[in-house]
Coordinates of C-alpha atoms and ligand atoms in Angstrom, one line a residue:
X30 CA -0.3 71.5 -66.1
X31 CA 2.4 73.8 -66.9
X32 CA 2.8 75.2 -63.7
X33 CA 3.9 72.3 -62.1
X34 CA 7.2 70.6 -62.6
X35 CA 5.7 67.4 -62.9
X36 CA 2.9 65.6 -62.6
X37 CA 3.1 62.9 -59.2
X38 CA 6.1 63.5 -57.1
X39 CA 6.8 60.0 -54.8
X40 CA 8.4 60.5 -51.7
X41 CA 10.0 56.9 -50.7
X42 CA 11.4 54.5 -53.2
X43 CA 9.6 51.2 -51.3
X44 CA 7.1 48.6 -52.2
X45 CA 4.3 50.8 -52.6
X46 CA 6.0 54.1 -54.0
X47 CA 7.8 52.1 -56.8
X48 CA 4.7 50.4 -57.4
X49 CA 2.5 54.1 -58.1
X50 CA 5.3 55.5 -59.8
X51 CA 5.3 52.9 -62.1
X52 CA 1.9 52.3 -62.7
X53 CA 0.8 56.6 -62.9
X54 CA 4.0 56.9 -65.3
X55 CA 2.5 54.0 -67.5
X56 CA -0.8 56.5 -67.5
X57 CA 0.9 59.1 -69.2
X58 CA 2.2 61.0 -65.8
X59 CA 5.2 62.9 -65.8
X60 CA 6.5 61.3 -62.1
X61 CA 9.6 62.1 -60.2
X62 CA 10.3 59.6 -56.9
X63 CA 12.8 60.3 -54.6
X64 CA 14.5 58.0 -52.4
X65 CA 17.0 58.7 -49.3
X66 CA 18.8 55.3 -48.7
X67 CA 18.4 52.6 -51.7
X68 CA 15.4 51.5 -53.7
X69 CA 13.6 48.6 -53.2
X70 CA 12.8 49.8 -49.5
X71 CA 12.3 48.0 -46.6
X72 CA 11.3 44.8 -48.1
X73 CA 13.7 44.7 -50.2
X74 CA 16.9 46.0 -48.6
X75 CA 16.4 45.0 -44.7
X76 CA 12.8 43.4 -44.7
X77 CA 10.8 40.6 -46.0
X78 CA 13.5 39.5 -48.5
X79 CA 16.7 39.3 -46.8
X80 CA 14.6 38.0 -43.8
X81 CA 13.6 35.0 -46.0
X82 CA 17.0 34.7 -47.5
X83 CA 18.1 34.1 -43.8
X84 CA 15.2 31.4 -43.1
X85 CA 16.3 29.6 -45.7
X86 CA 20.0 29.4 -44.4
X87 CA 18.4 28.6 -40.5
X88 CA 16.7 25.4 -42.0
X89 CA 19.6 23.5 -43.1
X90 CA 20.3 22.8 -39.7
X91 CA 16.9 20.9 -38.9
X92 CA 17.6 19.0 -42.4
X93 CA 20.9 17.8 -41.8
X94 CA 19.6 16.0 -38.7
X95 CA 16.5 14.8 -40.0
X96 CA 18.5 13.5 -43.2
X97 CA 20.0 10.8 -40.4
X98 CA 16.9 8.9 -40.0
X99 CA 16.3 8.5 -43.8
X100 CA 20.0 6.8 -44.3
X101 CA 22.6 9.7 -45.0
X102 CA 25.3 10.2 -43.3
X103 CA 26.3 13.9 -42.8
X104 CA 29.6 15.0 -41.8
X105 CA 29.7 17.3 -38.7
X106 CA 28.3 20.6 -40.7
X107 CA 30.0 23.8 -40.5
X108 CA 28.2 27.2 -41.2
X109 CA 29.7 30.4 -42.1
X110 CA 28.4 33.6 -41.6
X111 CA 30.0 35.7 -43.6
X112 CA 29.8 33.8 -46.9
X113 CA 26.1 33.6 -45.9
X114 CA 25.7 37.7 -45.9
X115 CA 28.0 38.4 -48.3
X116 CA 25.9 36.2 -50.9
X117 CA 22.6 37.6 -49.1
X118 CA 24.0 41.2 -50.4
X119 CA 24.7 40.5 -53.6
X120 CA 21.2 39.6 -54.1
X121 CA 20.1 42.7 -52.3
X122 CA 22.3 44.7 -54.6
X123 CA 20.7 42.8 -57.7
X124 CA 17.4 43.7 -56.6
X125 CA 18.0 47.5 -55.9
X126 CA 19.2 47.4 -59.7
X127 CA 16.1 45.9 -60.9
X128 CA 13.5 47.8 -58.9
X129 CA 15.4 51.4 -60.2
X130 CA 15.8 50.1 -63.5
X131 CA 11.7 48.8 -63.9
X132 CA 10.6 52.1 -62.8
X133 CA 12.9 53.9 -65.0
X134 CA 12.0 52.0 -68.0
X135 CA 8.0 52.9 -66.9
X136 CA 9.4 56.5 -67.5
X137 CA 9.5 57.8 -64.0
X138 CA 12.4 60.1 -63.1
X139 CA 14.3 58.8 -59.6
X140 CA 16.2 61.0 -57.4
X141 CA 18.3 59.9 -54.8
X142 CA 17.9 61.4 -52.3
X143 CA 15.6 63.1 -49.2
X144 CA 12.8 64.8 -50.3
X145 CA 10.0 67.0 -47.8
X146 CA 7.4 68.9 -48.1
X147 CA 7.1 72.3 -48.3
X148 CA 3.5 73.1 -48.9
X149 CA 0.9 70.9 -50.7
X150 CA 2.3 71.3 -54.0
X151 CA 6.1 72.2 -53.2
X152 CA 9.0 69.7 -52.6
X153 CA 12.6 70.4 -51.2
X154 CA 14.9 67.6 -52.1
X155 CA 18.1 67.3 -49.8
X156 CA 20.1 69.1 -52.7
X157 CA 18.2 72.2 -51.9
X158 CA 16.0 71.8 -55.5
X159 CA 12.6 72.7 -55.3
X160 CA 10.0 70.7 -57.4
X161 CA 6.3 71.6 -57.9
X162 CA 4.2 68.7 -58.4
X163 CA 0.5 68.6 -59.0
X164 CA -0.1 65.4 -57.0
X165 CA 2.4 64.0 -54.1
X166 CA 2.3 60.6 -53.0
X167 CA 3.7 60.0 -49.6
X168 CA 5.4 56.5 -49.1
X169 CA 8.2 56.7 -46.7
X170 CA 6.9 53.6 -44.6
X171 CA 8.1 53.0 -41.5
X172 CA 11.3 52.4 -38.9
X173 CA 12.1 50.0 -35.8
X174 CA 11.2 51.3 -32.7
X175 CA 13.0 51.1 -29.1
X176 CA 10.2 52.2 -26.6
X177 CA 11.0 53.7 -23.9
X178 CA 14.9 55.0 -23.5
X179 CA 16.3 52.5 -20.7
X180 CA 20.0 53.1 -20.0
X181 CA 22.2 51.8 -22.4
X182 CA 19.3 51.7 -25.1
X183 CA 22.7 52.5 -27.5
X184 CA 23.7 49.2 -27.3
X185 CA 20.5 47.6 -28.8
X186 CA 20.4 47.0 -32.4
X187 CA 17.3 46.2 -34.4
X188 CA 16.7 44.3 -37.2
X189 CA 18.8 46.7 -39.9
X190 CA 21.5 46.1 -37.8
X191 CA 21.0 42.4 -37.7
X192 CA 21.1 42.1 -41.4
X193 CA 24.9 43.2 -41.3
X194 CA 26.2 41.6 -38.2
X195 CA 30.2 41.3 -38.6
X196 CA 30.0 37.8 -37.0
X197 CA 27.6 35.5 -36.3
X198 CA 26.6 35.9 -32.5
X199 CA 27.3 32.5 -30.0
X200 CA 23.8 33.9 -27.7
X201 CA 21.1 36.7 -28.1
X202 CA 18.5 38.4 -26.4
X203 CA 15.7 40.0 -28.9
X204 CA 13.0 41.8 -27.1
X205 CA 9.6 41.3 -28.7
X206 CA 6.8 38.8 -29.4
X207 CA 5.7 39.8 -32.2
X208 CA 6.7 38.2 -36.2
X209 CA 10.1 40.2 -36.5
X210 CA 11.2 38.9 -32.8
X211 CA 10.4 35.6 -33.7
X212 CA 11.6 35.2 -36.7
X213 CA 15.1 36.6 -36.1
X214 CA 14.9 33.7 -32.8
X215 CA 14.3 31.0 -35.2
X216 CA 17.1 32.1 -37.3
X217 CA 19.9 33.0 -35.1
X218 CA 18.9 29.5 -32.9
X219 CA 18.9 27.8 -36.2
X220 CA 22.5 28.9 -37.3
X221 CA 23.9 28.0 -34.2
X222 CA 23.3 31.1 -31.6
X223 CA 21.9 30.4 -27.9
X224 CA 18.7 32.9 -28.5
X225 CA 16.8 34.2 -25.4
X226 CA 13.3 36.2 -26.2
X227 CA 12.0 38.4 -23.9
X228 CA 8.3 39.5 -24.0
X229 CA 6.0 41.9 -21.7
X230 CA 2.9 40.0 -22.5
X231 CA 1.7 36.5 -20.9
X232 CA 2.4 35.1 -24.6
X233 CA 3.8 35.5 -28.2
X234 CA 2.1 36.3 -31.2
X235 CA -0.2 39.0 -29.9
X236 CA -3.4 39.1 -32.0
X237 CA -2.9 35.6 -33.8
X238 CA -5.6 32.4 -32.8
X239 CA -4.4 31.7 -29.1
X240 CA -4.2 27.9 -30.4
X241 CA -1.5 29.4 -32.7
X242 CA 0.7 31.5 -30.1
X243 CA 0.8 28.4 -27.5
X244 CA 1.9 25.5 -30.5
X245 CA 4.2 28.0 -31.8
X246 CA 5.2 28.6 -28.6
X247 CA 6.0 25.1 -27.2
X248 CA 7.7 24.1 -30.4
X249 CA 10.0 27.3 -30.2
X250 CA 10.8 25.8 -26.7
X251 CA 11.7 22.0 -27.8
X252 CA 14.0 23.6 -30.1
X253 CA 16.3 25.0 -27.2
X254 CA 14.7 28.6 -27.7
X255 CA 14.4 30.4 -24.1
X256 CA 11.2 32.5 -24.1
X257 CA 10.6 34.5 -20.9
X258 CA 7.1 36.2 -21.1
X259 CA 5.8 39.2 -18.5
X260 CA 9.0 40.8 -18.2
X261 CA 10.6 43.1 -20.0
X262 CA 14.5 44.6 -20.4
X263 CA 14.8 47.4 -18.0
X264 CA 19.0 48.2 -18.7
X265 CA 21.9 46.8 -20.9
X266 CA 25.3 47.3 -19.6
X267 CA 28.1 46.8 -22.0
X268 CA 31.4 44.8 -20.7
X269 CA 34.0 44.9 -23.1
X270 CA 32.5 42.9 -26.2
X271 CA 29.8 41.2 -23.9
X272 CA 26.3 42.7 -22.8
X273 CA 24.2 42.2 -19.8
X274 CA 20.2 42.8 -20.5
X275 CA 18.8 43.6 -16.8
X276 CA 14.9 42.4 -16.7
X277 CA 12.4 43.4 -14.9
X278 CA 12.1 39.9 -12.7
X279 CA 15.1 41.0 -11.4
X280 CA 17.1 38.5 -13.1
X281 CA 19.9 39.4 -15.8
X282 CA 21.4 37.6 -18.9
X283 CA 24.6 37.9 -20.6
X284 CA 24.9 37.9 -24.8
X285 CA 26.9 39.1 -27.6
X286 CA 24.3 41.0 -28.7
X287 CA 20.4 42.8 -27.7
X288 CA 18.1 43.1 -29.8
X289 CA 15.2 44.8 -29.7
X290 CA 12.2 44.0 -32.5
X291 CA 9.5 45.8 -30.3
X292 CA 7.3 47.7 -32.8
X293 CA 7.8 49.5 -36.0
X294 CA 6.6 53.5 -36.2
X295 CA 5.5 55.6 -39.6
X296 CA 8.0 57.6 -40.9
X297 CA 6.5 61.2 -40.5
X298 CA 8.8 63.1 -38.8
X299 CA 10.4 66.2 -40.7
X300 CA 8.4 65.5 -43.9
X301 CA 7.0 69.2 -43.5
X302 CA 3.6 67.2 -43.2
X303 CA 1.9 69.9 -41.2
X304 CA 2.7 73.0 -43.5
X305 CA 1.1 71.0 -46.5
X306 CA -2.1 70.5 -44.2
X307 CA -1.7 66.7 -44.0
X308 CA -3.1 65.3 -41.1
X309 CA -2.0 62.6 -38.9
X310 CA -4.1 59.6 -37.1
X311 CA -4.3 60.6 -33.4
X312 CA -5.3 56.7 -33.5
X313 CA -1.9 54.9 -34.9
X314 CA 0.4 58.0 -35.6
X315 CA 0.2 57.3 -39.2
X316 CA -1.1 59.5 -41.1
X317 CA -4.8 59.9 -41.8
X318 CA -6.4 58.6 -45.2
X319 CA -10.0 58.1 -46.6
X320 CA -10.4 54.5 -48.1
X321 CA -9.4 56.2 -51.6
X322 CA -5.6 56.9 -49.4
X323 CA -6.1 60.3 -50.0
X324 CA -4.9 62.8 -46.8
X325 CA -6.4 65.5 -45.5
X326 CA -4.7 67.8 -48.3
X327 CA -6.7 67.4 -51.7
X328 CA -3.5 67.0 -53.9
X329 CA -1.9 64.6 -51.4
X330 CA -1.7 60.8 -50.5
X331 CA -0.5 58.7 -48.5
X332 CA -0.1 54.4 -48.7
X333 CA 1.7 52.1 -47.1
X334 CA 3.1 51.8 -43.7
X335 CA 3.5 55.0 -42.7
X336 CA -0.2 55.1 -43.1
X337 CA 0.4 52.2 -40.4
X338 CA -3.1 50.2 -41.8
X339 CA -1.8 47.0 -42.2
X340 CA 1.9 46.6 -42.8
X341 CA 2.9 44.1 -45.3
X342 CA 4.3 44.8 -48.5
X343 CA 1.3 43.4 -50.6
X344 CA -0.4 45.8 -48.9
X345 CA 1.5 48.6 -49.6
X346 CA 2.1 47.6 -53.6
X347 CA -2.2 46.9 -53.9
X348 CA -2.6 50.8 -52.1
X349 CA 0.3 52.4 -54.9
X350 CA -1.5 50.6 -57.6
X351 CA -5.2 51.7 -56.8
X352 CA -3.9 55.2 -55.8
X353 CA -2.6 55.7 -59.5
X354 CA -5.6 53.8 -60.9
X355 CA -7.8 56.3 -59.3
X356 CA -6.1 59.8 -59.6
X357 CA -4.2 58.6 -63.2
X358 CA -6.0 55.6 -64.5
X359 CA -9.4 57.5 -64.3
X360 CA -11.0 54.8 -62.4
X361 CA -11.9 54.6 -58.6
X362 CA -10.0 51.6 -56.6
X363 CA -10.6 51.1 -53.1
X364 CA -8.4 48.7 -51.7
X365 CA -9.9 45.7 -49.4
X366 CA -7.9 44.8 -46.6
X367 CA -10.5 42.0 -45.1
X368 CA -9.5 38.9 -45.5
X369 CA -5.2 39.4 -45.6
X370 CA -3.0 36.1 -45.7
X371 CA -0.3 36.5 -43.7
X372 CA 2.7 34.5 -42.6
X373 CA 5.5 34.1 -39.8
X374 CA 8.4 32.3 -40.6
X375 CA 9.6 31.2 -38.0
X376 CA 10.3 27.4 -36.7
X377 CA 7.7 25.9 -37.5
X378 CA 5.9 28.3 -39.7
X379 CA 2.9 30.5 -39.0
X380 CA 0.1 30.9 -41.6
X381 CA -2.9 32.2 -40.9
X382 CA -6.1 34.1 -43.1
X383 CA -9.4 35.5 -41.8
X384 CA -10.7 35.5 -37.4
X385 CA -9.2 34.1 -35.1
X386 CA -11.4 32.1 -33.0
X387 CA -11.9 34.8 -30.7
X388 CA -12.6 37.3 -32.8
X389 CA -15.0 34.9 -34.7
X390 CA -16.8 34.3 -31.1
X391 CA -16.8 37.9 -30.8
X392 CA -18.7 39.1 -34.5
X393 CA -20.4 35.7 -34.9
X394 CA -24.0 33.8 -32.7
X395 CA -22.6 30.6 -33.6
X396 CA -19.1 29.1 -34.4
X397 CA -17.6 26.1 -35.2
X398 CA -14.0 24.9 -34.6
X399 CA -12.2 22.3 -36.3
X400 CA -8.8 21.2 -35.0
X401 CA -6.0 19.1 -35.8
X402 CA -2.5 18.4 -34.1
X403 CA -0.6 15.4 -35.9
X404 CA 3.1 14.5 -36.1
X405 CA 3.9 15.7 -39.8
X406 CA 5.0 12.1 -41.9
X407 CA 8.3 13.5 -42.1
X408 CA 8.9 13.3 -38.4
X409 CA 8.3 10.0 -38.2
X410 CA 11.8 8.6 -39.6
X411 CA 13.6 11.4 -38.6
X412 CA 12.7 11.1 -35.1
X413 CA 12.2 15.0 -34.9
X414 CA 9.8 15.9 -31.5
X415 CA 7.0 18.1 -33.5
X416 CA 3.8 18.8 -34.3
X417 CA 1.8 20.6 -36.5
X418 CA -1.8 22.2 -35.9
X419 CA -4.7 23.0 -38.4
X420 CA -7.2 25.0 -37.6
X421 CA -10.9 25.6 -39.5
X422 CA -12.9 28.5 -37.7
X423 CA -16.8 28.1 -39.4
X424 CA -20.0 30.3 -39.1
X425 CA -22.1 27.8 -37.6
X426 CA -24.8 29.7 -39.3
X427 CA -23.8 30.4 -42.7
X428 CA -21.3 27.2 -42.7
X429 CA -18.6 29.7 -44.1
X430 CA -14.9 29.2 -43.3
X431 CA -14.2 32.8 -42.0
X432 CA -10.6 31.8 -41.0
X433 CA -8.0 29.0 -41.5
X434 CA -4.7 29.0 -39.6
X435 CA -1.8 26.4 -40.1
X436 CA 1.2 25.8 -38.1
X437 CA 4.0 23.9 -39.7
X438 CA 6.0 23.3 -42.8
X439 CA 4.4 24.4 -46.1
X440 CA 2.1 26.7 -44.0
X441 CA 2.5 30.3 -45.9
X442 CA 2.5 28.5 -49.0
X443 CA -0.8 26.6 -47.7
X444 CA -2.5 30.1 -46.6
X445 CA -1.7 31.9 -49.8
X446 CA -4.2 29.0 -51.9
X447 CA -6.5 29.3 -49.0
X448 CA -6.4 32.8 -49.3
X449 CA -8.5 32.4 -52.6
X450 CA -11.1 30.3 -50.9
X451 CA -11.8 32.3 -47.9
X452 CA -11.6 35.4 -50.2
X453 CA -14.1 33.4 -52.5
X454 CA -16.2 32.6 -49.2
X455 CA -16.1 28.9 -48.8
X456 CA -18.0 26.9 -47.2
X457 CA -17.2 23.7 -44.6
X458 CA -19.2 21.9 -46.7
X459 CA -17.1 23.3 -49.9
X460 CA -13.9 22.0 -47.9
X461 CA -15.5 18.5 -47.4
X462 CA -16.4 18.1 -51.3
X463 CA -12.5 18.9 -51.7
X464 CA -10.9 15.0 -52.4
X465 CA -7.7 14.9 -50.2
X466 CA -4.4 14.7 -52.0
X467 CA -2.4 12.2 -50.3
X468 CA 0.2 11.9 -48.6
X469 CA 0.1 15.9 -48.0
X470 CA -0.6 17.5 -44.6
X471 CA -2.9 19.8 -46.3
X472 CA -5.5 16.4 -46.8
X473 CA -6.1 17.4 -43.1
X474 CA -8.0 20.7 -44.1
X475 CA -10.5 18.8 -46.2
X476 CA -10.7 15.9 -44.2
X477 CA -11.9 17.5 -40.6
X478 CA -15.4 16.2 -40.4
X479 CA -15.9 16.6 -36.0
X480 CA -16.3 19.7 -34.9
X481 CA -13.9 20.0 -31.9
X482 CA -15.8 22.7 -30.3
X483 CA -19.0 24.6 -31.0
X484 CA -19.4 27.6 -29.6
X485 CA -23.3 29.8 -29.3
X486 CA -24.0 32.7 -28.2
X487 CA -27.1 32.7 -25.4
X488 CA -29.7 34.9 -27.5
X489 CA -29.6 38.0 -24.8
X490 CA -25.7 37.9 -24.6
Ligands
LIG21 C1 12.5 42.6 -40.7 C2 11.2 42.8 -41.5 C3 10.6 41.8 -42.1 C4 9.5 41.9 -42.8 N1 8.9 40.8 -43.4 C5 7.8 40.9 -44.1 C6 7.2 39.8 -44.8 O1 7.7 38.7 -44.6 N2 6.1 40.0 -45.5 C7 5.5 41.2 -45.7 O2 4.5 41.3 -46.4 N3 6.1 42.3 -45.1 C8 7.2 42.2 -44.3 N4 7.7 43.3 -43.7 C9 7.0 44.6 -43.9 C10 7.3 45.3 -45.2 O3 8.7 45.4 -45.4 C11 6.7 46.6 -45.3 O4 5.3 46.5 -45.0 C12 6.8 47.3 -46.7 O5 8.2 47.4 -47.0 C13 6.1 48.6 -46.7 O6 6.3 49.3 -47.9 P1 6.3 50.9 -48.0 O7 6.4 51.2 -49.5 O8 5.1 51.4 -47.3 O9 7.6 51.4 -47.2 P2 9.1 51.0 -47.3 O10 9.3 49.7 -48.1 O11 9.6 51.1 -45.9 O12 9.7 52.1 -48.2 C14 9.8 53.5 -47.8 C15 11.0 54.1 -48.4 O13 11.0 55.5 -48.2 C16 12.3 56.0 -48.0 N5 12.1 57.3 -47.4 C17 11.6 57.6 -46.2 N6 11.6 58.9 -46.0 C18 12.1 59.5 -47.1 C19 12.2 60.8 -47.6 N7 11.9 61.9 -46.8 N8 12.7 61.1 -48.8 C20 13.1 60.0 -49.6 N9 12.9 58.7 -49.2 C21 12.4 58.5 -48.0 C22 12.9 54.9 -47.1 O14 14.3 55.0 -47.2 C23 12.3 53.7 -47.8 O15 13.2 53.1 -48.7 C24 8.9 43.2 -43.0 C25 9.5 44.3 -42.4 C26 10.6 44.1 -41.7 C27 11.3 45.3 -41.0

């Protein structure tokens, strides 16, 4: 091994790159990872943690009128912004410490700052230093994308921006309909904004249980949320500190700030990807990788979003971890990505694991639905106007639950424990031997005897 510097060089200090470096350097590797902007990457720094951060401070607003109906009495509640990032940093910036100090303490080497390719085994770090590594891992992830460049397309932020808004704004338009759109919507109309949504397609949610997209949907809209589907934002003009979006429908809207959450690409560009002979998707723009992650270079991998799989951080962390299982652990790890809990946080939450009933009609002769929409207890004194929705989708022929999808409080908590059980391939019946925990609005799942629709294929279909 002499001839190379070290042994795995990580590009991208994120979820999965921290996660290889640590585990390859607890192998034995000699690692080096470099990161451009601060560790902890997206998830930690302007993603998934932050974002949740903000959730929390959007819900106070439900609770303090809901506490009215259970006997309190809450003086008019004032928020303020700034204490509410400045705290939000702080834990950022405790975070960033604690991801740089873990891997350092594994024995990996971090660099701040860029690093490229420069052939398979050569990488240029922004300092002009040149580091020959016998392996590279590529985990630079991924980056908010605009579309298409309308005028004034410099006056849309995206979410990074949103993260460090000076003030609070009094209305929004985001652009989007997918989990990132939605969630900022919840939060900004939960701290007090006046938040328009703008979407190209007929609904939200794209790819989630239609049964999902139109409760979410109607519940977004009782909270004072404007959504305006099949249009999209064709020009911003900027008026002194005010902004007019222009949409297609001909109509316009004023806010203090647009926002566009409309897709996320891989970060690819200028890594020096082609002069290392590492291919790229022509199907997602990611770049290309066998089930083991490795490209189309021998010596090279790639996890994480800018593979553009699936991108969630779990993901990413589980596709670092069998990567330096497999080349440095001496044991082959293929990651499984069937099966995924995933969660939207917005108002009222999204969880959801396994087909959609649509998809299950698609791969399946026979399904079963089971479906409940209930006012949650909690509603009841406080008067609130809501609803949640469970949702069991069954192979009427195998009586397995293939997929589970909750809308309400609790409901990413709910999903990750379900998670086990679809994972484990449960069955209805398995659900039904399940005693109910009461009062919970999870007793719901196990107590869902009717099927509410049955669905089977015509044998020559
Ligand atoms: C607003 C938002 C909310 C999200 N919420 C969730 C959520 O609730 N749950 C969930 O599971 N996922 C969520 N995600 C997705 C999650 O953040 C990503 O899937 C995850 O961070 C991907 O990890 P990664 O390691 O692939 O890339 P990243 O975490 O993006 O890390 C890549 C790193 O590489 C660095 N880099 C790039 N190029 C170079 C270079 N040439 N040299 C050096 N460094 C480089 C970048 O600066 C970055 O730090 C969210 C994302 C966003 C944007």
């Amino acid at each position: 091994m002499a001839e190379f510097d070290t042994d795995l060089f990580v590009i991208g200090g994120g979820s999965g790159g921290v996660r290889a470096a640590r585990i390859a350097a607890g192998y034995g590797a000699r690692v080096m990872i470099a990161e451009e902007y601060r560790m902890g990457g997206t998830c930690v720094i302007r993603g998934c943690v932050p974002k949740k951060l903000l959730v929390y401070a959007s819900h106070f607003h439900q609770e303090f009128e809901d506490a009215k109906g259970f006997g309190w009495t809450v003086p008019e509640p004032t928020f303020d912004w700034a204490t509410l990032i400045a705290n939000k940093d702080k834990e950022i910036a405790r975070l960033e410490g604690a991801y740089t100090s873990t891997v350092e303490k594994a024995g990996a080497k971090v660099v701040k700052t860029r690093a490229v390719l420069e052939d398979a085994h050569t990488v240029r770090l922004a300092t002009g230093e040149k580091v020959r590594a016998r392996y590279v891992l590529v985990a630079t992830g991924g980056a908010p994308n605009h579309g298409d460049a309308i005028p004034g397309i410099e006056h849309v932020i995206s979410s990074n921006e949103a993260f460090h808004l000076p003030k609070l704004p009094r209305r929004i338009v985001i652009q989007g309909g997918g989990y990132i759109a939605l969630e900022f919507a919840c939060i900004f109309a939960g701290l007090g904004s006046d938040v328009t949504v703008i979407y190209r397609g007929d609904n939200i949610l794209r790819g989630f249980d239609d049964d999902v997209r139109s409760h979410v949907r109607g519940e977004m809209e009782k909270e004072g949320i404007t959504l305006l589907t099949t249009c999209t934002v064709t020009k911003v003009d900027k008026h002194g500190h005010e902004f007019t979006s222009h949409l297609s429908n001909g109509s316009s809207i004023a806010s203090d700030v647009v926002m566009f959450a409309i897709g996320r690409h891989p970060n690819v560009k200028g890594l020096g990807l082609e002069q290392a002979g590492v291919a790229i998707n022509p199907k997602n723009g990611g770049i290309a990788v066998d089930a083991f992650s490795k490209t189309s270079a021998d010596n090279i991998y790639a996890i994480g979003d800018v593979t553009h799989r699936i991108n969630l951080t779990p993901v990413a962390v589980r596709e670092g971890h069998a990567f330096a299982d497999t080349v440095f652990g001496k044991r082959e790890v293929r990651v499984d990505h069937a099966d995924i809990p995933t969660a939207v946080f917005c108002q009222p939450e999204v969880g959801t694991v396994g087909l959609t009933e649509t998809q299950a009609r698609q791969a399946l002769s026979h399904v079963d639905i089971y479906k409940a929409t209930f006012r949650p207890m909690k509603a009841t004194l406080s008067g609130r106007d809501t609803r949640m929705l469970m949702k069991l989708v069954v192979d009427g022929s195998t009586d397995r639950v293939v997929g589970v999808h909750i809308v309400g409080d609790g409901a990413a908590e709910m999903v990750q424990v379900l998670g086990i059980a679809v994972k484990m391939k449960a069955t209805k019946a398995d659900f039904d031997a399940t005693m109910a925990l009461h009062p919970t609005a999870a007793e719901e799942l196990v107590t869902m005897r009717t099927p509410f629709a049955r669905h089977v294929r015509a044998a020559a279909e």
